[in-house]
Coordinates of C-alpha atoms in Angstrom, one line a residue:
Chain A
X1 CA -27.1 -129.6 3.5
X2 CA -27.7 -125.9 4.1
X3 CA -24.6 -123.8 3.5
X4 CA -24.4 -120.3 4.7
X5 CA -22.1 -118.4 2.2
X6 CA -20.5 -115.3 3.9
X7 CA -18.1 -114.5 1.0
X8 CA -18.3 -113.7 -2.6
X9 CA -18.1 -116.8 -4.8
X10 CA -17.6 -116.9 -8.6
X11 CA -20.7 -118.0 -10.6
X12 CA -19.0 -121.3 -11.7
X13 CA -18.2 -122.1 -8.1
X14 CA -21.9 -121.7 -7.2
X15 CA -22.9 -123.9 -10.0
X16 CA -20.3 -126.5 -8.9
X17 CA -21.7 -126.5 -5.3
X18 CA -25.3 -126.7 -6.4
X19 CA -24.5 -129.7 -8.6
X20 CA -23.8 -131.7 -5.4
X21 CA -26.7 -133.8 -4.1
X22 CA -29.0 -132.0 -1.7
X23 CA -26.9 -128.8 -1.3
X24 CA -28.7 -125.6 -0.7
X25 CA -26.8 -122.3 -0.6
X26 CA -27.9 -119.4 1.5
X27 CA -26.2 -116.1 0.6
X28 CA -25.4 -113.8 3.5
X29 CA -27.7 -111.3 2.0
X30 CA -30.6 -113.7 2.1
X31 CA -30.0 -115.0 5.6
X32 CA -32.5 -114.2 8.4
X33 CA -31.9 -115.1 12.0
X34 CA -34.8 -117.7 11.9
X35 CA -32.6 -119.7 9.5
X36 CA -29.8 -120.0 12.0
X37 CA -30.9 -123.4 13.4
X38 CA -31.1 -124.9 9.9
X39 CA -27.4 -124.2 8.8
X40 CA -25.1 -127.3 8.4
X41 CA -22.0 -125.6 7.0
X42 CA -20.6 -122.1 7.3
X43 CA -18.3 -120.7 4.7
X44 CA -16.4 -117.8 6.2
X45 CA -16.7 -116.5 9.7
X46 CA -18.5 -113.3 10.5
X47 CA -20.9 -111.9 13.2
X48 CA -23.7 -113.9 11.7
X49 CA -21.7 -117.1 12.1
X50 CA -20.9 -116.1 15.7
X51 CA -24.6 -115.6 16.5
X52 CA -25.5 -119.0 15.0
X53 CA -22.9 -120.8 17.0
X54 CA -23.9 -119.2 20.2
X55 CA -27.5 -120.5 19.9
X56 CA -28.7 -124.1 19.6
X57 CA -27.6 -125.3 16.1
X58 CA -26.5 -128.3 14.1
X59 CA -23.6 -126.8 12.3
X60 CA -21.1 -129.5 11.5
X61 CA -18.3 -127.7 9.5
X62 CA -16.9 -124.1 9.4
X63 CA -14.5 -123.1 6.7
X64 CA -12.5 -119.9 7.3
X65 CA -10.9 -117.5 4.8
X66 CA -7.9 -117.0 7.1
X67 CA -4.9 -119.0 8.1
X68 CA -5.1 -118.0 11.7
X69 CA -8.3 -118.9 13.6
X70 CA -7.5 -117.2 17.0
X71 CA -10.6 -115.0 16.5
X72 CA -13.0 -118.1 16.7
X73 CA -14.5 -119.2 20.0
X74 CA -12.3 -122.3 19.8
X75 CA -13.2 -123.9 23.2
X76 CA -16.9 -123.4 22.5
X77 CA -16.6 -124.9 19.0
X78 CA -14.7 -127.9 20.4
X79 CA -17.5 -128.5 22.9
X80 CA -20.0 -128.4 20.1
X81 CA -17.8 -130.9 18.1
X82 CA -17.7 -128.7 15.0
X83 CA -15.1 -129.4 12.3
X84 CA -13.1 -126.3 11.4
X85 CA -10.8 -125.8 8.4
X86 CA -8.6 -122.8 7.9
X87 CA -7.3 -121.3 4.6
X88 CA -3.6 -122.0 5.3
X89 CA -1.6 -122.1 2.1
X90 CA -3.4 -119.5 0.1
X91 CA -1.9 -116.3 1.6
X92 CA 1.8 -117.3 1.5
X93 CA 2.8 -115.6 -1.7
X94 CA 0.9 -112.4 -0.9
X95 CA 2.4 -112.2 2.6
X96 CA 5.9 -112.9 1.2
X97 CA 5.5 -110.0 -1.3
X98 CA 4.4 -107.6 1.4
X99 CA 7.3 -108.7 3.7
X100 CA 9.7 -108.1 0.8
X101 CA 8.2 -104.7 0.2
X102 CA 8.6 -103.7 3.9
X103 CA 12.2 -104.9 3.8
X104 CA 13.0 -103.0 0.6
X105 CA 11.4 -99.8 2.0
X106 CA 13.9 -100.1 4.9
X107 CA 17.0 -101.2 3.0
X108 CA 16.5 -98.9 0.0
X109 CA 15.2 -95.9 2.1
X110 CA 12.1 -95.7 -0.1
X111 CA 9.9 -94.5 2.7
X112 CA 12.3 -92.0 4.3
X113 CA 10.3 -89.1 5.7
X114 CA 12.4 -86.7 3.6
X115 CA 11.1 -88.4 0.5
X116 CA 7.7 -86.6 1.3
X117 CA 9.3 -83.3 2.3
X118 CA 9.7 -80.9 -0.6
X119 CA 12.1 -78.7 1.5
X120 CA 14.4 -81.5 2.7
X121 CA 14.1 -84.0 -0.1
X122 CA 17.6 -83.8 -1.6
X123 CA 19.2 -85.1 1.6
X124 CA 20.7 -87.9 -0.6
X125 CA 24.1 -88.0 1.1
X126 CA 22.4 -88.8 4.4
X127 CA 20.1 -91.4 2.8
X128 CA 23.0 -93.0 1.0
X129 CA 24.5 -94.2 4.3
X130 CA 21.3 -96.0 5.3
X131 CA 21.0 -97.9 2.0
X132 CA 22.2 -101.5 1.8
X133 CA 21.8 -104.4 -0.6
X134 CA 20.1 -107.7 0.3
X135 CA 22.8 -110.3 -0.5
X136 CA 24.3 -111.5 2.7
X137 CA 21.6 -110.0 5.0
X138 CA 20.2 -112.4 7.5
X139 CA 16.5 -113.0 8.2
X140 CA 15.0 -114.8 11.2
X141 CA 11.6 -116.2 10.2
X142 CA 9.6 -117.1 13.3
X143 CA 7.2 -119.7 12.1
X144 CA 8.5 -122.2 9.5
X145 CA 5.2 -123.5 8.1
X146 CA 3.8 -122.7 4.6
X147 CA 4.0 -118.9 4.9
X148 CA 7.4 -118.9 6.5
X149 CA 8.8 -121.2 3.8
X150 CA 7.4 -119.0 1.1
X151 CA 8.9 -115.9 2.7
X152 CA 12.2 -117.8 3.0
X153 CA 12.1 -118.8 -0.7
X154 CA 11.5 -115.2 -1.9
X155 CA 14.3 -113.8 0.3
X156 CA 16.8 -116.5 -0.6
X157 CA 16.3 -115.7 -4.3
X158 CA 17.6 -112.2 -3.5
X159 CA 20.6 -113.5 -1.6
X160 CA 19.3 -113.3 2.0
X161 CA 20.3 -116.1 4.4
X162 CA 17.3 -117.4 6.3
X163 CA 16.9 -119.0 9.7
X164 CA 13.5 -120.6 10.4
X165 CA 12.1 -121.1 13.9
X166 CA 9.8 -123.9 14.8
X167 CA 8.7 -125.5 18.1
X168 CA 11.5 -128.1 18.4
X169 CA 14.0 -127.1 15.8
X170 CA 13.3 -130.0 13.5
X171 CA 14.7 -129.7 9.9
X172 CA 12.5 -128.1 7.3
X173 CA 13.4 -127.7 3.6
X174 CA 13.7 -124.2 2.3
X175 CA 15.7 -122.5 5.0
X176 CA 19.5 -122.1 5.5
X177 CA 19.0 -123.3 9.0
X178 CA 16.3 -124.0 11.6
X179 CA 16.4 -123.3 15.3
X180 CA 13.9 -124.1 18.1
X181 CA 11.6 -121.6 19.8
X182 CA 13.7 -122.2 23.0
X183 CA 16.9 -121.2 21.1
X184 CA 15.1 -118.2 19.7
X185 CA 14.2 -117.0 23.3
X186 CA 17.6 -118.0 24.9
X187 CA 20.1 -117.0 22.3
X188 CA 18.8 -115.9 18.9
X189 CA 21.4 -115.6 16.1
X190 CA 22.1 -112.0 14.9
X191 CA 19.6 -111.0 12.3
X192 CA 19.0 -108.0 10.1
X193 CA 15.2 -108.8 9.8
X194 CA 13.0 -110.6 12.3
X195 CA 9.7 -111.7 10.8
X196 CA 6.9 -113.0 12.9
X197 CA 4.2 -115.2 11.4
X198 CA 3.3 -117.3 14.4
X199 CA -0.4 -118.1 15.1
X200 CA -1.7 -116.5 18.3
X201 CA -1.9 -119.0 21.2
X202 CA -1.3 -118.7 24.9
X203 CA 2.4 -119.6 24.2
X204 CA 2.9 -116.8 21.7
X205 CA 1.1 -114.0 23.6
X206 CA 3.7 -111.2 24.2
X207 CA 6.5 -113.5 23.0
X208 CA 8.2 -110.3 21.7
X209 CA 8.7 -108.4 25.0
X210 CA 11.4 -106.2 26.6
X211 CA 13.5 -109.3 27.3
X212 CA 13.3 -110.5 23.7
X213 CA 14.2 -107.1 22.1
X214 CA 17.0 -106.4 24.6
X215 CA 18.5 -109.8 24.0
X216 CA 19.0 -109.2 20.2
X217 CA 22.6 -109.3 19.3
X218 CA 22.0 -107.4 16.1
X219 CA 20.2 -104.2 15.2
X220 CA 17.2 -105.8 13.5
X221 CA 14.2 -104.6 11.7
X222 CA 11.1 -106.2 13.2
X223 CA 8.2 -107.2 11.0
X224 CA 4.9 -108.6 12.2
X225 CA 2.5 -110.2 9.7
X226 CA 1.3 -112.8 12.2
X227 CA -0.9 -111.6 15.0
X228 CA -0.8 -108.3 17.0
X229 CA -0.9 -109.7 20.6
X230 CA 2.3 -111.7 20.0
X231 CA 4.0 -108.4 20.5
X232 CA 4.2 -106.3 23.6
X233 CA 3.7 -103.0 21.7
X234 CA 5.0 -100.8 24.5
X235 CA 8.2 -102.9 24.7
X236 CA 8.7 -102.6 20.9
X237 CA 8.3 -98.8 21.1
X238 CA 10.9 -98.7 23.9
X239 CA 13.3 -100.8 21.8
X240 CA 12.7 -98.5 18.7
X241 CA 13.3 -95.3 20.8
X242 CA 16.7 -96.5 22.1
X243 CA 17.7 -97.9 18.7
X244 CA 17.8 -101.5 19.9
X245 CA 15.4 -102.2 17.0
X246 CA 16.2 -100.4 13.8
X247 CA 12.7 -100.1 12.6
X248 CA 9.3 -102.0 12.6
X249 CA 6.8 -102.9 9.9
X250 CA 3.5 -103.9 11.5
X251 CA 0.4 -105.2 9.7
X252 CA -1.3 -106.5 12.9
X253 CA -1.9 -104.9 16.2
X254 CA -2.8 -105.7 19.8
X255 CA -5.9 -103.6 19.3
X256 CA -7.6 -103.6 15.8
X257 CA -8.5 -101.3 14.3
X258 CA -5.4 -99.5 15.6
X259 CA -6.6 -96.5 17.5
X260 CA -5.6 -93.0 16.5
X261 CA -4.3 -92.6 20.0
X262 CA -1.7 -95.4 19.7
X263 CA 1.8 -94.3 20.5
X264 CA 2.9 -96.3 17.4
X265 CA 1.9 -93.3 15.3
X266 CA 4.8 -91.4 17.0
X267 CA 7.4 -94.2 17.1
X268 CA 10.5 -93.8 15.0
X269 CA 10.9 -95.6 11.6
X270 CA 7.7 -97.6 11.7
X271 CA 5.7 -98.7 8.6
X272 CA 2.0 -99.5 9.3
X273 CA -0.5 -101.3 7.2
X274 CA -4.1 -102.1 8.2
X275 CA -4.0 -106.0 8.4
X276 CA -3.8 -106.4 4.6
X277 CA -0.6 -108.2 4.0
X278 CA -2.3 -111.5 3.3
X279 CA -4.7 -109.9 0.8
X280 CA -5.1 -111.9 -2.4
X281 CA -6.9 -110.5 -5.4
X282 CA -8.9 -113.6 -6.0
X283 CA -9.6 -115.0 -2.5
X284 CA -12.6 -117.0 -3.8
X285 CA -10.5 -119.2 -6.0
X286 CA -8.0 -119.8 -3.1
X287 CA -10.7 -120.7 -0.5
X288 CA -12.8 -122.8 -2.8
X289 CA -9.8 -125.1 -3.5
X290 CA -9.9 -126.0 0.2
X291 CA -13.6 -125.7 0.9
X292 CA -14.9 -127.9 -2.0
X293 CA -12.9 -131.0 -1.2
X294 CA -13.7 -130.6 2.4
X295 CA -17.4 -130.4 1.7
X296 CA -17.3 -133.4 -0.5
X297 CA -15.3 -135.3 2.1
X298 CA -17.8 -134.3 4.8
X299 CA -20.7 -135.5 2.7
X300 CA -19.0 -138.8 1.9
X301 CA -17.1 -139.7 5.1
X302 CA -18.1 -137.2 7.7
X303 CA -14.5 -135.9 7.9
X304 CA -12.5 -133.0 6.4
X305 CA -10.0 -133.6 3.5
X306 CA -7.5 -130.8 4.1
X307 CA -6.6 -127.9 6.5
X308 CA -8.4 -129.3 9.6
X309 CA -7.8 -127.1 12.7
X310 CA -6.8 -128.7 16.0
X311 CA -9.2 -126.8 18.1
X312 CA -7.3 -127.6 21.3
X313 CA -4.0 -126.4 19.8
X314 CA -5.6 -123.4 18.2
X315 CA -4.1 -123.8 14.7
Chain Y
X1 CA 51.5 -91.2 -13.3
X2 CA 49.6 -88.7 -11.1
X3 CA 46.1 -89.9 -10.1
X4 CA 43.5 -87.6 -8.6
X5 CA 41.4 -89.7 -6.3
X6 CA 37.9 -88.0 -5.8
X7 CA 36.3 -90.9 -3.9
X8 CA 36.9 -92.9 -0.8
X9 CA 39.2 -95.9 -1.4
X10 CA 39.8 -98.8 1.0
X11 CA 43.4 -98.9 2.5
X12 CA 44.2 -102.1 0.7
X13 CA 43.2 -100.5 -2.6
X14 CA 45.5 -97.6 -2.0
X15 CA 48.3 -100.0 -1.2
X16 CA 47.6 -101.9 -4.4
X17 CA 47.7 -98.8 -6.5
X18 CA 50.9 -97.5 -4.9
X19 CA 52.5 -100.8 -5.7
X20 CA 52.3 -100.0 -9.4
X21 CA 55.4 -98.5 -10.9
X22 CA 55.6 -94.7 -10.8
X23 CA 52.1 -94.2 -9.5
X24 CA 51.4 -91.2 -7.3
X25 CA 48.0 -90.7 -5.6
X26 CA 46.6 -87.3 -4.9
X27 CA 43.6 -87.3 -2.6
X28 CA 40.9 -84.8 -3.3
X29 CA 41.7 -83.2 0.2
X30 CA 45.3 -82.6 -0.8
X31 CA 44.6 -81.3 -4.2
X32 CA 45.4 -77.6 -5.0
X33 CA 44.6 -75.9 -8.3
X34 CA 48.3 -75.6 -9.1
X35 CA 48.4 -79.4 -9.4
X36 CA 45.8 -79.4 -12.2
X37 CA 48.2 -79.5 -15.1
X38 CA 50.1 -82.4 -13.5
X39 CA 47.2 -84.9 -13.4
X40 CA 47.2 -87.9 -15.7
X41 CA 44.3 -89.9 -14.4
X42 CA 41.0 -88.8 -12.6
X43 CA 39.1 -91.3 -10.5
X44 CA 35.5 -90.0 -10.1
X45 CA 34.1 -86.9 -11.7
X46 CA 33.5 -83.8 -9.5
X47 CA 33.8 -80.0 -9.9
X48 CA 37.6 -80.2 -9.5
X49 CA 37.8 -82.6 -12.4
X50 CA 35.7 -80.2 -14.5
X51 CA 38.0 -77.3 -13.6
X52 CA 41.1 -79.4 -14.6
X53 CA 39.6 -80.4 -17.9
X54 CA 38.6 -76.9 -18.8
X55 CA 42.2 -75.7 -18.6
X56 CA 45.3 -76.9 -20.4
X57 CA 46.0 -80.4 -19.0
X58 CA 47.5 -83.7 -20.0
X59 CA 44.8 -86.0 -18.5
X60 CA 44.6 -89.3 -20.4
X61 CA 41.9 -91.2 -18.5
X62 CA 38.8 -90.5 -16.5
X63 CA 37.0 -93.2 -14.5
X64 CA 33.5 -92.4 -13.4
X65 CA 31.5 -93.9 -10.5
X66 CA 28.3 -93.9 -12.5
X67 CA 26.9 -95.9 -15.3
X68 CA 25.5 -92.9 -17.1
X69 CA 28.0 -90.2 -18.2
X70 CA 25.6 -87.6 -19.6
X71 CA 26.8 -85.1 -17.0
X72 CA 30.3 -85.1 -18.5
X73 CA 31.4 -82.5 -21.2
X74 CA 31.5 -85.3 -23.7
X75 CA 32.3 -83.3 -26.9
X76 CA 35.0 -81.4 -25.1
X77 CA 36.5 -84.6 -23.8
X78 CA 36.4 -86.1 -27.2
X79 CA 38.3 -83.1 -28.6
X80 CA 40.9 -83.6 -25.9
X81 CA 41.2 -87.3 -26.8
X82 CA 40.7 -88.4 -23.2
X83 CA 39.7 -92.0 -22.5
X84 CA 36.6 -92.4 -20.3
X85 CA 35.3 -95.5 -18.5
X86 CA 32.0 -95.7 -16.8
X87 CA 31.0 -97.9 -13.8
X88 CA 28.3 -99.9 -15.7
X89 CA 27.7 -103.2 -14.1
X90 CA 28.1 -102.3 -10.4
X91 CA 24.7 -100.7 -9.8
X92 CA 22.4 -103.4 -11.4
X93 CA 21.5 -105.3 -8.3
X94 CA 20.9 -102.1 -6.2
X95 CA 18.7 -100.6 -8.9
X96 CA 16.8 -103.8 -9.3
X97 CA 16.1 -103.9 -5.5
X98 CA 14.9 -100.3 -5.6
X99 CA 12.6 -101.0 -8.6
X100 CA 11.2 -104.0 -6.9
X101 CA 10.5 -102.0 -3.8
X102 CA 8.7 -99.3 -5.8
X103 CA 6.6 -102.0 -7.5
X104 CA 5.7 -103.7 -4.2
X105 CA 4.7 -100.3 -2.7
X106 CA 2.2 -99.9 -5.5
X107 CA 0.9 -103.5 -5.7
X108 CA 0.8 -104.2 -1.9
X109 CA -0.5 -100.6 -1.1
X110 CA 2.4 -100.2 1.4
X111 CA 2.7 -96.5 0.9
X112 CA -1.1 -95.7 0.7
X113 CA -1.6 -92.2 2.3
X114 CA -4.0 -93.7 4.7
X115 CA -1.2 -95.8 6.2
X116 CA 0.2 -92.5 7.6
X117 CA -3.2 -91.1 8.7
X118 CA -4.2 -92.1 12.3
X119 CA -7.8 -91.1 11.6
X120 CA -8.3 -92.9 8.3
X121 CA -5.9 -95.8 8.7
X122 CA -8.3 -98.7 8.9
X123 CA -9.6 -98.2 5.4
X124 CA -8.7 -101.8 4.8
X125 CA -11.6 -102.7 2.6
X126 CA -10.8 -99.9 0.2
X127 CA -7.1 -100.8 0.1
X128 CA -7.9 -104.5 -0.5
X129 CA -9.3 -103.7 -3.9
X130 CA -6.0 -102.1 -5.0
X131 CA -3.8 -105.0 -3.8
X132 CA -2.5 -107.5 -6.4
X133 CA 0.1 -110.2 -6.6
X134 CA 3.0 -110.2 -8.9
X135 CA 2.6 -113.5 -10.8
X136 CA 1.3 -112.8 -14.3
X137 CA 2.0 -109.1 -14.2
X138 CA 3.8 -107.7 -17.2
X139 CA 6.9 -105.4 -17.1
X140 CA 8.2 -103.3 -20.0
X141 CA 11.9 -102.7 -19.3
X142 CA 13.2 -100.0 -21.5
X143 CA 16.9 -100.6 -21.8
X144 CA 18.0 -104.2 -22.1
X145 CA 21.6 -103.9 -21.0
X146 CA 23.2 -105.0 -17.7
X147 CA 20.8 -103.1 -15.4
X148 CA 17.7 -104.0 -17.4
X149 CA 18.7 -107.7 -17.5
X150 CA 19.2 -107.7 -13.7
X151 CA 15.8 -106.1 -13.2
X152 CA 14.2 -108.7 -15.5
X153 CA 15.8 -111.5 -13.6
X154 CA 14.6 -110.3 -10.2
X155 CA 11.0 -109.7 -11.5
X156 CA 10.9 -113.0 -13.4
X157 CA 11.8 -114.8 -10.1
X158 CA 8.6 -113.4 -8.7
X159 CA 6.4 -114.5 -11.6
X160 CA 6.4 -111.2 -13.6
X161 CA 6.6 -111.5 -17.4
X162 CA 9.2 -109.2 -18.9
X163 CA 9.6 -107.4 -22.2
X164 CA 12.9 -105.7 -22.9
X165 CA 13.4 -102.9 -25.3
X166 CA 16.5 -102.2 -27.2
X167 CA 17.5 -100.2 -30.3
X168 CA 16.8 -102.8 -33.0
X169 CA 14.9 -105.5 -31.1
X170 CA 17.7 -108.0 -31.2
X171 CA 17.4 -111.0 -28.9
X172 CA 18.9 -110.7 -25.4
X173 CA 18.9 -113.6 -22.9
X174 CA 17.0 -113.0 -19.7
X175 CA 13.8 -111.5 -21.0
X176 CA 10.5 -113.2 -22.0
X177 CA 10.6 -111.1 -25.2
X178 CA 12.4 -108.2 -26.7
X179 CA 11.0 -105.4 -28.9
X180 CA 12.7 -102.5 -30.6
X181 CA 12.5 -98.9 -29.6
X182 CA 10.5 -98.2 -32.8
X183 CA 7.9 -100.8 -31.7
X184 CA 7.8 -99.3 -28.2
X185 CA 7.0 -95.9 -29.7
X186 CA 4.5 -97.2 -32.3
X187 CA 2.6 -99.9 -30.5
X188 CA 3.9 -101.0 -27.1
X189 CA 2.4 -104.2 -25.6
X190 CA 0.2 -103.6 -22.6
X191 CA 2.2 -103.5 -19.4
X192 CA 1.6 -103.2 -15.7
X193 CA 5.0 -101.6 -15.1
X194 CA 7.1 -99.5 -17.5
X195 CA 10.6 -99.1 -16.2
X196 CA 13.0 -96.6 -17.9
X197 CA 16.8 -97.2 -17.5
X198 CA 17.9 -95.7 -20.8
X199 CA 21.0 -93.4 -20.8
X200 CA 20.3 -89.8 -21.7
X201 CA 21.1 -88.9 -25.3
X202 CA 19.5 -86.7 -27.9
X203 CA 17.4 -89.7 -28.9
X204 CA 16.0 -90.3 -25.4
X205 CA 15.3 -86.7 -24.4
X206 CA 11.5 -86.5 -23.7
X207 CA 11.0 -89.9 -25.1
X208 CA 8.2 -90.3 -22.6
X209 CA 5.9 -87.5 -23.6
X210 CA 2.1 -87.0 -24.0
X211 CA 2.1 -89.1 -27.1
X212 CA 3.8 -92.0 -25.4
X213 CA 1.6 -92.0 -22.3
X214 CA -1.7 -91.6 -24.2
X215 CA -0.7 -94.5 -26.5
X216 CA -0.4 -97.0 -23.6
X217 CA -3.0 -99.8 -23.9
X218 CA -2.8 -100.7 -20.2
X219 CA -2.9 -98.7 -17.1
X220 CA 0.7 -98.9 -16.2
X221 CA 2.8 -97.7 -13.3
X222 CA 5.8 -95.7 -14.6
X223 CA 9.2 -96.0 -13.0
X224 CA 12.2 -93.9 -13.9
X225 CA 15.6 -94.9 -12.6
X226 CA 17.4 -93.8 -15.8
X227 CA 17.7 -90.1 -16.3
X228 CA 15.2 -87.4 -15.6
X229 CA 15.1 -85.5 -18.9
X230 CA 14.0 -88.7 -20.7
X231 CA 10.6 -87.8 -19.3
X232 CA 8.4 -84.8 -20.1
X233 CA 7.4 -84.3 -16.5
X234 CA 4.4 -82.1 -17.4
X235 CA 3.1 -84.8 -19.7
X236 CA 3.6 -87.5 -17.0
X237 CA 1.6 -85.4 -14.5
X238 CA -1.2 -84.9 -17.0
X239 CA -1.3 -88.7 -17.5
X240 CA -1.4 -89.3 -13.7
X241 CA -4.2 -86.8 -13.2
X242 CA -6.4 -88.4 -15.9
X243 CA -5.5 -91.9 -14.6
X244 CA -3.9 -92.9 -17.9
X245 CA -0.8 -93.8 -15.8
X246 CA -1.7 -95.5 -12.5
X247 CA 1.2 -94.2 -10.5
X248 CA 4.8 -93.1 -10.9
X249 CA 8.0 -93.8 -9.0
X250 CA 10.8 -91.3 -9.9
X251 CA 14.4 -91.4 -8.7
X252 CA 15.6 -88.9 -11.3
X253 CA 14.2 -85.6 -12.5
X254 CA 14.5 -83.0 -15.2
X255 CA 15.8 -80.6 -12.7
X256 CA 18.0 -81.9 -9.9
X257 CA 17.8 -81.3 -7.0
X258 CA 14.0 -81.5 -7.5
X259 CA 12.7 -78.0 -6.5
X260 CA 10.2 -77.7 -3.7
X261 CA 8.0 -75.9 -6.3
X262 CA 7.8 -78.9 -8.6
X263 CA 4.1 -79.9 -9.4
X264 CA 5.3 -83.5 -8.8
X265 CA 4.8 -82.9 -5.1
X266 CA 1.1 -82.6 -5.7
X267 CA 0.7 -85.3 -8.3
X268 CA -1.4 -88.3 -7.4
X269 CA 0.2 -91.7 -6.4
X270 CA 3.8 -90.7 -6.9
X271 CA 6.8 -92.1 -5.1
X272 CA 9.9 -89.9 -5.1
X273 CA 13.5 -90.7 -4.1
X274 CA 16.5 -88.3 -4.4
X275 CA 18.6 -90.0 -7.1
X276 CA 19.7 -92.9 -4.8
X277 CA 18.3 -96.0 -6.5
X278 CA 21.8 -97.1 -7.7
X279 CA 23.4 -96.6 -4.3
X280 CA 25.6 -99.5 -3.2
X281 CA 27.0 -99.8 0.3
X282 CA 30.5 -100.5 -0.9
X283 CA 31.0 -98.4 -4.0
X284 CA 34.8 -98.4 -3.7
X285 CA 34.9 -102.2 -4.2
X286 CA 32.7 -102.0 -7.3
X287 CA 34.5 -99.1 -9.0
X288 CA 38.0 -100.5 -8.2
X289 CA 37.2 -103.7 -10.0
X290 CA 36.8 -101.5 -13.2
X291 CA 39.4 -98.8 -12.5
X292 CA 42.4 -101.1 -11.6
X293 CA 42.4 -103.2 -14.7
X294 CA 41.8 -100.0 -16.8
X295 CA 44.8 -98.3 -15.1
X296 CA 47.1 -101.3 -15.7
X297 CA 45.9 -101.5 -19.3
X298 CA 46.5 -97.8 -19.8
X299 CA 50.1 -98.1 -18.4
X300 CA 50.9 -101.2 -20.5
X301 CA 49.1 -100.6 -23.8
X302 CA 47.7 -97.1 -23.7
X303 CA 44.1 -98.4 -23.9
X304 CA 41.3 -99.3 -21.5
X305 CA 40.5 -102.9 -20.6
X306 CA 36.8 -102.6 -19.7
X307 CA 33.8 -100.1 -19.7
X308 CA 35.2 -97.7 -22.3
X309 CA 32.7 -95.0 -23.1
X310 CA 32.0 -94.1 -26.8
X311 CA 32.1 -90.3 -26.3
X312 CA 30.3 -89.7 -29.6
X313 CA 27.4 -92.1 -28.7
X314 CA 27.3 -90.9 -25.1
X315 CA 27.4 -94.3 -23.3

């Protein structure tokens, strides 16, 4: 069992893996292209993994470090009958903290441009009118899985009422209410914050378009910590310019890296971060908790134990 | 009973006051200097209130909109035997939200300068090393009254361990531990965040000086939502420059408005806001809940019901 390790593991994790029968670890720094056809398992996707999968190979299992797997050649992997597991569940708290930070920047005016302007700093009386408190605010959390539920929990603790959105509107614990995607698109309830965490699929591409933004009954802040192409960026900028959307916090973009020429740099009241909202200090510990039982299950039963991706569905 | 009203009240609050026997409201816009000697009660301090109190008058009660009253001529008011009530208790949630926002800006790198730089934005790999999660972080909350307890509650919900500081270290519910001011000054426990919310008194002036910052065992972020003069700003800047303090979020300053020439504008990793952290959307409702029972108590018994300030102590 040759495992290509494309991420940093802790020494005790390496020891634990090497204690398994017939396991051989190949660190990304030791890998040479000639080894490609000998790899059975890939831990973390990268260009080397892509090269291996695009040539004849006998890879049986790929473990990702991310929750979303839209960047994988899903159809191609399905044809090759490879098992794929994502890292869903390890980024929830981190993303929830980032989302809360974006929200507080808006509601407490912490990132007002005057706060960085020595000559217009003491515009306090103007800022005061923008500042609100969280109790009673309403959040629409589009995506009611692990990450969405964690965001809901954190916001509810601070008095925010949460509406989760899932495919068919089935009940999920941890939200004040749940609506279906169809209801979201037809008649969304008024919200102060709309938070996207949907995976990217054909169905979610440009879900947030002119129609969506114009249909909002409130004056929401829009936050995207899901995937960039779920948003029609030009439509969002139009909505920001006419004040239909109060502000936007974007961690993901239609084009990444975000080009310096993007009109987002000139859009009003926008917070930008470079696809880091899900960052966790100790990613190795998080991923290993999923990878290790999957590897053992693969060796024992030929199947995955947790976090298996449906390659046809895309998540 | 002539009441000078120096703040916006809701219509129903005005009705409620005017229903009291012999109460006459004078709005700040109707006030003329000749009325000064006829005023019995002042609602909210402003330059007009200062002018009234510096001339012969028979004012019996002053209600402030703020928790801190350091900006009042305390000795002079004590000599005149005026009752003063502060608005302690109404700003706690707002300040806690702002403090949480500052913290998340630091820990999630939401306000990294590269986030506003189109040509260096995608420095994600560098940002990733700065990003941490809140569970297990340690906050030192200097001031364990209403505001401090509210901050502790909000931070504990997100997994932060809190140490409160009060005069003699007596136990207070809502903190993981309490230490005394003497312990803070002699040997503070390592903290990730130090949050000052002390009132300004002779004892707290320049409490945070070179000695204090150099003595910190950790590499804390320093947050001041109390009063500016509690901090020796030059010492803080020195500590920031040598990395002894990881960053600072300041809502209050030794000189307000903060001058454009302040070296704080050039200090590394500083968040500045113009004394707005305690802003609440509906201040009238908050202040009225304190002012109304105080006014009734004054009329019935000649004393205040709640939030009386000890003019000698200064809070």
